Amino acid sequence: MRNLTRRTTTALAAAALTISGLTGTALAAPAEHVSVAPAAAADDPTLTNVYVWATDVNLREWPNTRSNILAVRSQYWLDAVCQTQGETVTDPAVGTNNWWTQVMELSGSDVAWVNNLYLRGGQKIAGVPDC
């Protein structure tokens, strides 16, 4: 939802500038005061949004539990790059899965891996290509 809101806000701001005939930065706020992500940093529309439904989920350097934890997220939207089979993860409360999804917070940001157990969509997530 946050990604959709950010995309909609960016599109509305661009449309308003186009309709009103503003060009360059003549009447635009300084970059440090702009609350909308610049177009170059916006989410890639070709990526699938995935939702981390659980709390305190580790985003890892590689698709296994032995690799470094790069971030921890709870109930959070991410952009999915691709998915692959990796180490099998078993969580007594959730189940077992060996599919991992490579994710980014924003298009172009660093990537990390999260086991599909903690993403909405099931064992293998529809719409996310294989790596």
Short mmCIF file of N, CA and C in Angstrom, two decimals:
data_model
loop_
_atom_site.label_atom_id
_atom_site.label_comp_id
_atom_site.label_asym_id
_atom_site.label_seq_id
_atom_site.Cartn_x
_atom_site.Cartn_y
_atom_site.Cartn_z
N MET A 1 0.83 -1.18 0.00
CA MET A 1 0.00 0.00 0.00
C MET A 1 0.87 1.25 0.00
N ARG A 2 1.96 1.22 0.80
CA ARG A 2 2.84 2.37 0.85
C ARG A 2 3.45 2.65 -0.52
N ASN A 3 3.83 1.56 -1.23
CA ASN A 3 4.42 1.72 -2.55
C ASN A 3 3.41 2.31 -3.52
N LEU A 4 2.15 1.83 -3.45
CA LEU A 4 1.11 2.35 -4.32
C LEU A 4 0.86 3.81 -4.03
N THR A 5 0.84 4.20 -2.75
CA THR A 5 0.64 5.60 -2.37
C THR A 5 1.78 6.46 -2.90
N ARG A 6 3.02 5.99 -2.76
CA ARG A 6 4.17 6.74 -3.23
C ARG A 6 4.11 6.92 -4.74
N ARG A 7 3.76 5.84 -5.48
CA ARG A 7 3.66 5.93 -6.93
C ARG A 7 2.56 6.90 -7.34
N THR A 8 1.40 6.83 -6.68
CA THR A 8 0.29 7.71 -7.00
C THR A 8 0.64 9.15 -6.73
N THR A 9 1.29 9.41 -5.60
CA THR A 9 1.68 10.77 -5.25
C THR A 9 2.68 11.32 -6.26
N THR A 10 3.64 10.49 -6.67
CA THR A 10 4.63 10.92 -7.66
C THR A 10 3.93 11.24 -8.98
N ALA A 11 3.02 10.39 -9.41
CA ALA A 11 2.31 10.61 -10.67
C ALA A 11 1.46 11.88 -10.61
N LEU A 12 0.78 12.10 -9.50
CA LEU A 12 -0.05 13.29 -9.35
C LEU A 12 0.81 14.56 -9.36
N ALA A 13 1.94 14.52 -8.71
CA ALA A 13 2.83 15.69 -8.69
C ALA A 13 3.35 15.99 -10.09
N ALA A 14 3.73 14.96 -10.82
CA ALA A 14 4.21 15.15 -12.19
C ALA A 14 3.11 15.70 -13.08
N ALA A 15 1.89 15.18 -12.92
CA ALA A 15 0.77 15.66 -13.72
C ALA A 15 0.46 17.12 -13.41
N ALA A 16 0.50 17.49 -12.14
CA ALA A 16 0.22 18.87 -11.75
C ALA A 16 1.24 19.82 -12.37
N LEU A 17 2.51 19.42 -12.38
CA LEU A 17 3.54 20.27 -12.99
C LEU A 17 3.32 20.40 -14.49
N THR A 18 2.93 19.31 -15.12
CA THR A 18 2.71 19.34 -16.56
C THR A 18 1.50 20.20 -16.91
N ILE A 19 0.40 20.02 -16.21
CA ILE A 19 -0.82 20.76 -16.48
C ILE A 19 -0.65 22.25 -16.23
N SER A 20 0.01 22.61 -15.17
CA SER A 20 0.16 24.02 -14.84
C SER A 20 1.23 24.72 -15.66
N GLY A 21 1.99 23.94 -16.44
CA GLY A 21 2.99 24.53 -17.31
C GLY A 21 4.28 24.89 -16.60
N LEU A 22 4.48 24.40 -15.39
CA LEU A 22 5.72 24.69 -14.67
C LEU A 22 6.85 23.91 -15.31
N THR A 23 8.00 24.52 -15.41
CA THR A 23 9.17 23.82 -15.94
C THR A 23 10.33 24.00 -14.98
N GLY A 24 11.27 23.09 -15.06
CA GLY A 24 12.47 23.18 -14.21
C GLY A 24 12.09 23.25 -12.75
N THR A 25 12.79 24.12 -12.01
CA THR A 25 12.53 24.26 -10.59
C THR A 25 12.08 25.66 -10.25
N ALA A 26 11.49 26.36 -11.20
CA ALA A 26 11.11 27.75 -10.98
C ALA A 26 10.26 27.93 -9.73
N LEU A 27 9.27 27.07 -9.55
CA LEU A 27 8.40 27.20 -8.39
C LEU A 27 8.43 25.95 -7.51
N ALA A 28 9.34 25.06 -7.79
CA ALA A 28 9.42 23.82 -7.02
C ALA A 28 10.14 24.05 -5.71
N ALA A 29 9.75 23.25 -4.72
CA ALA A 29 10.41 23.34 -3.42
C ALA A 29 11.82 22.79 -3.52
N PRO A 30 12.73 23.24 -2.68
CA PRO A 30 14.08 22.67 -2.65
C PRO A 30 14.00 21.17 -2.38
N ALA A 31 14.95 20.42 -2.90
CA ALA A 31 14.93 18.96 -2.79
C ALA A 31 14.79 18.47 -1.36
N GLU A 32 15.39 19.16 -0.40
CA GLU A 32 15.33 18.66 0.98
C GLU A 32 13.94 18.81 1.58
N HIS A 33 13.04 19.55 0.92
CA HIS A 33 11.69 19.73 1.44
C HIS A 33 10.66 18.94 0.67
N VAL A 34 11.06 18.25 -0.37
CA VAL A 34 10.13 17.48 -1.17
C VAL A 34 9.83 16.17 -0.45
N SER A 35 8.55 15.85 -0.28
CA SER A 35 8.18 14.64 0.43
C SER A 35 7.93 13.47 -0.52
N VAL A 36 7.98 13.70 -1.80
CA VAL A 36 7.75 12.67 -2.79
C VAL A 36 9.09 12.18 -3.32
N ALA A 37 9.23 10.88 -3.48
CA ALA A 37 10.48 10.33 -4.03
C ALA A 37 10.67 10.82 -5.45
N PRO A 38 11.88 11.21 -5.84
CA PRO A 38 12.11 11.62 -7.21
C PRO A 38 11.85 10.47 -8.16
N ALA A 39 11.51 10.78 -9.41
CA ALA A 39 11.16 9.76 -10.39
C ALA A 39 12.25 8.70 -10.52
N ALA A 40 13.51 9.09 -10.47
CA ALA A 40 14.61 8.14 -10.64
C ALA A 40 14.67 7.14 -9.49
N ALA A 41 14.16 7.50 -8.33
CA ALA A 41 14.22 6.60 -7.18
C ALA A 41 12.90 5.89 -6.94
N ALA A 42 11.89 6.11 -7.79
CA ALA A 42 10.59 5.47 -7.61
C ALA A 42 10.71 3.97 -7.84
N ASP A 43 9.72 3.23 -7.34
CA ASP A 43 9.71 1.79 -7.50
C ASP A 43 9.66 1.42 -8.97
N ASP A 44 10.28 0.30 -9.31
CA ASP A 44 10.26 -0.22 -10.67
C ASP A 44 8.92 -0.90 -10.89
N PRO A 45 8.12 -0.45 -11.85
CA PRO A 45 6.80 -1.04 -12.06
C PRO A 45 6.86 -2.48 -12.57
N THR A 46 8.04 -2.94 -13.01
CA THR A 46 8.15 -4.32 -13.48
C THR A 46 8.37 -5.30 -12.33
N LEU A 47 8.63 -4.80 -11.13
CA LEU A 47 8.83 -5.67 -9.98
C LEU A 47 7.50 -5.92 -9.28
N THR A 48 7.38 -7.07 -8.64
CA THR A 48 6.18 -7.43 -7.90
C THR A 48 6.35 -7.01 -6.45
N ASN A 49 5.36 -6.35 -5.90
CA ASN A 49 5.38 -6.00 -4.48
C ASN A 49 5.05 -7.24 -3.66
N VAL A 50 5.80 -7.47 -2.61
CA VAL A 50 5.51 -8.57 -1.69
C VAL A 50 5.40 -8.00 -0.28
N TYR A 51 4.62 -8.68 0.55
CA TYR A 51 4.36 -8.18 1.90
C TYR A 51 4.92 -9.14 2.94
N VAL A 52 5.78 -8.64 3.80
CA VAL A 52 6.28 -9.40 4.94
C VAL A 52 5.17 -9.32 5.99
N TRP A 53 4.46 -10.42 6.20
CA TRP A 53 3.31 -10.41 7.10
C TRP A 53 3.70 -10.62 8.56
N ALA A 54 4.85 -11.20 8.80
CA ALA A 54 5.28 -11.54 10.16
C ALA A 54 6.07 -10.39 10.78
N THR A 55 6.44 -10.56 12.04
CA THR A 55 7.25 -9.54 12.72
C THR A 55 8.68 -10.05 12.90
N ASP A 56 9.61 -9.12 12.92
CA ASP A 56 11.03 -9.41 13.15
C ASP A 56 11.59 -10.46 12.19
N VAL A 57 11.34 -10.25 10.90
CA VAL A 57 11.80 -11.17 9.86
C VAL A 57 13.19 -10.72 9.38
N ASN A 58 14.13 -11.66 9.35
CA ASN A 58 15.49 -11.37 8.92
C ASN A 58 15.58 -11.32 7.39
N LEU A 59 16.17 -10.26 6.87
CA LEU A 59 16.51 -10.16 5.46
C LEU A 59 18.00 -10.45 5.38
N ARG A 60 18.36 -11.47 4.60
CA ARG A 60 19.72 -11.99 4.64
C ARG A 60 20.50 -11.74 3.35
N GLU A 61 21.81 -11.89 3.48
CA GLU A 61 22.72 -11.68 2.35
C GLU A 61 22.56 -12.74 1.27
N TRP A 62 22.25 -13.98 1.66
CA TRP A 62 22.10 -15.11 0.75
C TRP A 62 20.87 -15.91 1.18
N PRO A 63 20.35 -16.81 0.34
CA PRO A 63 19.15 -17.59 0.70
C PRO A 63 19.44 -18.75 1.64
N ASN A 64 19.98 -18.41 2.81
CA ASN A 64 20.20 -19.41 3.85
C ASN A 64 20.26 -18.70 5.20
N THR A 65 20.10 -19.46 6.26
CA THR A 65 20.06 -18.87 7.60
C THR A 65 21.45 -18.64 8.19
N ARG A 66 22.50 -19.08 7.50
CA ARG A 66 23.86 -18.88 8.00
C ARG A 66 24.46 -17.55 7.52
N SER A 67 23.84 -16.94 6.54
CA SER A 67 24.41 -15.70 5.99
C SER A 67 24.06 -14.50 6.87
N ASN A 68 24.76 -13.41 6.63
CA ASN A 68 24.58 -12.19 7.42
C ASN A 68 23.16 -11.65 7.32
N ILE A 69 22.68 -11.12 8.44
CA ILE A 69 21.39 -10.43 8.47
C ILE A 69 21.66 -8.99 8.06
N LEU A 70 21.01 -8.55 6.98
CA LEU A 70 21.20 -7.19 6.48
C LEU A 70 20.18 -6.21 7.05
N ALA A 71 19.00 -6.72 7.39
CA ALA A 71 17.94 -5.87 7.94
C ALA A 71 16.91 -6.77 8.60
N VAL A 72 16.09 -6.19 9.44
CA VAL A 72 14.98 -6.89 10.08
C VAL A 72 13.73 -6.06 9.81
N ARG A 73 12.68 -6.69 9.29
CA ARG A 73 11.46 -5.97 8.94
C ARG A 73 10.24 -6.67 9.53
N SER A 74 9.24 -5.88 9.85
CA SER A 74 7.97 -6.38 10.37
C SER A 74 6.83 -5.75 9.57
N GLN A 75 5.93 -6.58 9.08
CA GLN A 75 4.75 -6.11 8.36
C GLN A 75 5.11 -4.97 7.43
N TYR A 76 5.79 -5.33 6.34
CA TYR A 76 6.48 -4.35 5.51
C TYR A 76 6.39 -4.75 4.04
N TRP A 77 6.18 -3.79 3.14
CA TRP A 77 6.16 -4.03 1.70
C TRP A 77 7.57 -3.91 1.11
N LEU A 78 7.90 -4.83 0.21
CA LEU A 78 9.18 -4.82 -0.49
C LEU A 78 8.96 -5.11 -1.97
N ASP A 79 9.93 -4.78 -2.79
CA ASP A 79 9.90 -5.13 -4.21
C ASP A 79 10.63 -6.46 -4.39
N ALA A 80 9.97 -7.42 -5.03
CA ALA A 80 10.57 -8.73 -5.28
C ALA A 80 11.29 -8.72 -6.62
N VAL A 81 12.54 -9.17 -6.62
CA VAL A 81 13.34 -9.24 -7.84
C VAL A 81 13.13 -10.61 -8.50
N CYS A 82 13.33 -11.67 -7.74
CA CYS A 82 13.19 -13.03 -8.24
C CYS A 82 13.15 -13.98 -7.04
N GLN A 83 12.90 -15.25 -7.30
CA GLN A 83 12.90 -16.24 -6.23
C GLN A 83 13.62 -17.51 -6.67
N THR A 84 14.20 -18.18 -5.69
CA THR A 84 14.95 -19.40 -5.97
C THR A 84 14.84 -20.34 -4.77
N GLN A 85 15.19 -21.59 -5.00
CA GLN A 85 15.23 -22.54 -3.89
C GLN A 85 16.56 -22.40 -3.18
N GLY A 86 16.50 -22.43 -1.86
CA GLY A 86 17.69 -22.32 -1.02
C GLY A 86 17.55 -23.26 0.16
N GLU A 87 18.14 -22.87 1.26
CA GLU A 87 18.05 -23.67 2.47
C GLU A 87 16.60 -23.82 2.91
N THR A 88 16.24 -25.02 3.34
CA THR A 88 14.89 -25.26 3.86
C THR A 88 14.78 -24.66 5.25
N VAL A 89 13.73 -23.89 5.46
CA VAL A 89 13.47 -23.26 6.75
C VAL A 89 12.20 -23.88 7.33
N THR A 90 12.26 -24.25 8.60
CA THR A 90 11.09 -24.79 9.29
C THR A 90 10.78 -23.89 10.47
N ASP A 91 9.54 -23.44 10.53
CA ASP A 91 9.05 -22.64 11.64
C ASP A 91 7.82 -23.37 12.16
N PRO A 92 7.87 -23.90 13.39
CA PRO A 92 6.76 -24.70 13.91
C PRO A 92 5.39 -24.00 13.82
N ALA A 93 5.39 -22.70 13.92
CA ALA A 93 4.12 -21.96 13.88
C ALA A 93 3.63 -21.71 12.46
N VAL A 94 4.52 -21.86 11.45
CA VAL A 94 4.16 -21.48 10.09
C VAL A 94 4.26 -22.63 9.10
N GLY A 95 5.31 -23.43 9.20
CA GLY A 95 5.50 -24.53 8.26
C GLY A 95 6.94 -24.64 7.80
N THR A 96 7.12 -25.25 6.62
CA THR A 96 8.44 -25.48 6.06
C THR A 96 8.45 -25.00 4.62
N ASN A 97 9.56 -24.37 4.21
CA ASN A 97 9.68 -23.88 2.84
C ASN A 97 11.15 -23.73 2.48
N ASN A 98 11.48 -24.05 1.23
CA ASN A 98 12.86 -23.84 0.77
C ASN A 98 12.94 -22.76 -0.32
N TRP A 99 11.84 -22.05 -0.59
CA TRP A 99 11.85 -20.96 -1.56
C TRP A 99 12.18 -19.65 -0.87
N TRP A 100 13.07 -18.89 -1.48
CA TRP A 100 13.51 -17.59 -0.97
C TRP A 100 13.30 -16.55 -2.06
N THR A 101 12.93 -15.35 -1.66
CA THR A 101 12.73 -14.26 -2.60
C THR A 101 13.78 -13.18 -2.37
N GLN A 102 14.39 -12.74 -3.47
CA GLN A 102 15.34 -11.63 -3.41
C GLN A 102 14.51 -10.35 -3.47
N VAL A 103 14.73 -9.45 -2.50
CA VAL A 103 13.91 -8.25 -2.38
C VAL A 103 14.76 -6.99 -2.30
N MET A 104 14.11 -5.86 -2.61
CA MET A 104 14.70 -4.54 -2.47
C MET A 104 13.66 -3.65 -1.79
N GLU A 105 14.14 -2.66 -1.03
CA GLU A 105 13.20 -1.72 -0.43
C GLU A 105 12.69 -0.73 -1.47
N LEU A 106 13.56 -0.29 -2.34
CA LEU A 106 13.21 0.57 -3.47
C LEU A 106 13.98 0.08 -4.67
N SER A 107 13.44 0.29 -5.84
CA SER A 107 14.14 -0.11 -7.05
C SER A 107 15.54 0.49 -7.05
N GLY A 108 16.53 -0.36 -7.25
CA GLY A 108 17.91 0.10 -7.28
C GLY A 108 18.62 0.03 -5.94
N SER A 109 17.89 -0.26 -4.87
CA SER A 109 18.55 -0.36 -3.56
C SER A 109 19.24 -1.72 -3.44
N ASP A 110 19.99 -1.90 -2.37
CA ASP A 110 20.66 -3.18 -2.13
C ASP A 110 19.61 -4.29 -2.03
N VAL A 111 20.01 -5.48 -2.41
CA VAL A 111 19.11 -6.62 -2.36
C VAL A 111 19.38 -7.46 -1.12
N ALA A 112 18.36 -8.18 -0.70
CA ALA A 112 18.46 -9.11 0.42
C ALA A 112 17.53 -10.29 0.12
N TRP A 113 17.64 -11.33 0.89
CA TRP A 113 16.82 -12.53 0.71
C TRP A 113 15.93 -12.75 1.92
N VAL A 114 14.71 -13.17 1.67
CA VAL A 114 13.77 -13.52 2.74
C VAL A 114 13.08 -14.83 2.36
N ASN A 115 12.92 -15.72 3.34
CA ASN A 115 12.25 -16.98 3.07
C ASN A 115 10.77 -16.71 2.82
N ASN A 116 10.20 -17.42 1.84
CA ASN A 116 8.81 -17.20 1.45
C ASN A 116 7.81 -17.56 2.55
N LEU A 117 8.25 -18.26 3.58
CA LEU A 117 7.35 -18.53 4.72
C LEU A 117 6.77 -17.23 5.28
N TYR A 118 7.54 -16.17 5.21
CA TYR A 118 7.18 -14.92 5.87
C TYR A 118 6.62 -13.87 4.91
N LEU A 119 6.38 -14.30 3.66
CA LEU A 119 5.79 -13.41 2.66
C LEU A 119 4.40 -13.92 2.30
N ARG A 120 3.48 -13.00 2.06
CA ARG A 120 2.17 -13.39 1.55
C ARG A 120 2.34 -14.02 0.18
N GLY A 121 1.60 -15.08 -0.06
CA GLY A 121 1.64 -15.65 -1.40
C GLY A 121 1.90 -17.13 -1.47
N GLY A 122 2.25 -17.75 -0.38
CA GLY A 122 2.43 -19.20 -0.41
C GLY A 122 3.86 -19.64 -0.60
N GLN A 123 4.01 -20.95 -0.85
CA GLN A 123 5.34 -21.54 -0.93
C GLN A 123 6.18 -20.90 -2.03
N LYS A 124 5.60 -20.76 -3.21
CA LYS A 124 6.27 -20.07 -4.34
C LYS A 124 5.31 -18.96 -4.76
N ILE A 125 5.78 -17.74 -4.82
CA ILE A 125 4.91 -16.59 -5.00
C ILE A 125 4.64 -16.32 -6.48
N ALA A 126 3.36 -16.31 -6.84
CA ALA A 126 2.94 -16.03 -8.21
C ALA A 126 3.35 -14.60 -8.59
N GLY A 127 3.82 -14.45 -9.81
CA GLY A 127 4.20 -13.12 -10.31
C GLY A 127 5.64 -12.77 -10.07
N VAL A 128 6.34 -13.55 -9.27
CA VAL A 128 7.76 -13.31 -9.02
C VAL A 128 8.54 -14.33 -9.84
N PRO A 129 9.40 -13.87 -10.77
CA PRO A 129 10.12 -14.81 -11.64
C PRO A 129 11.18 -15.62 -10.86
N ASP A 130 11.53 -16.76 -11.43
CA ASP A 130 12.64 -17.54 -10.87
C ASP A 130 13.95 -16.83 -11.21
N CYS A 131 14.92 -16.98 -10.32
CA CYS A 131 16.25 -16.39 -10.55
C CYS A 131 17.04 -17.26 -11.50
#
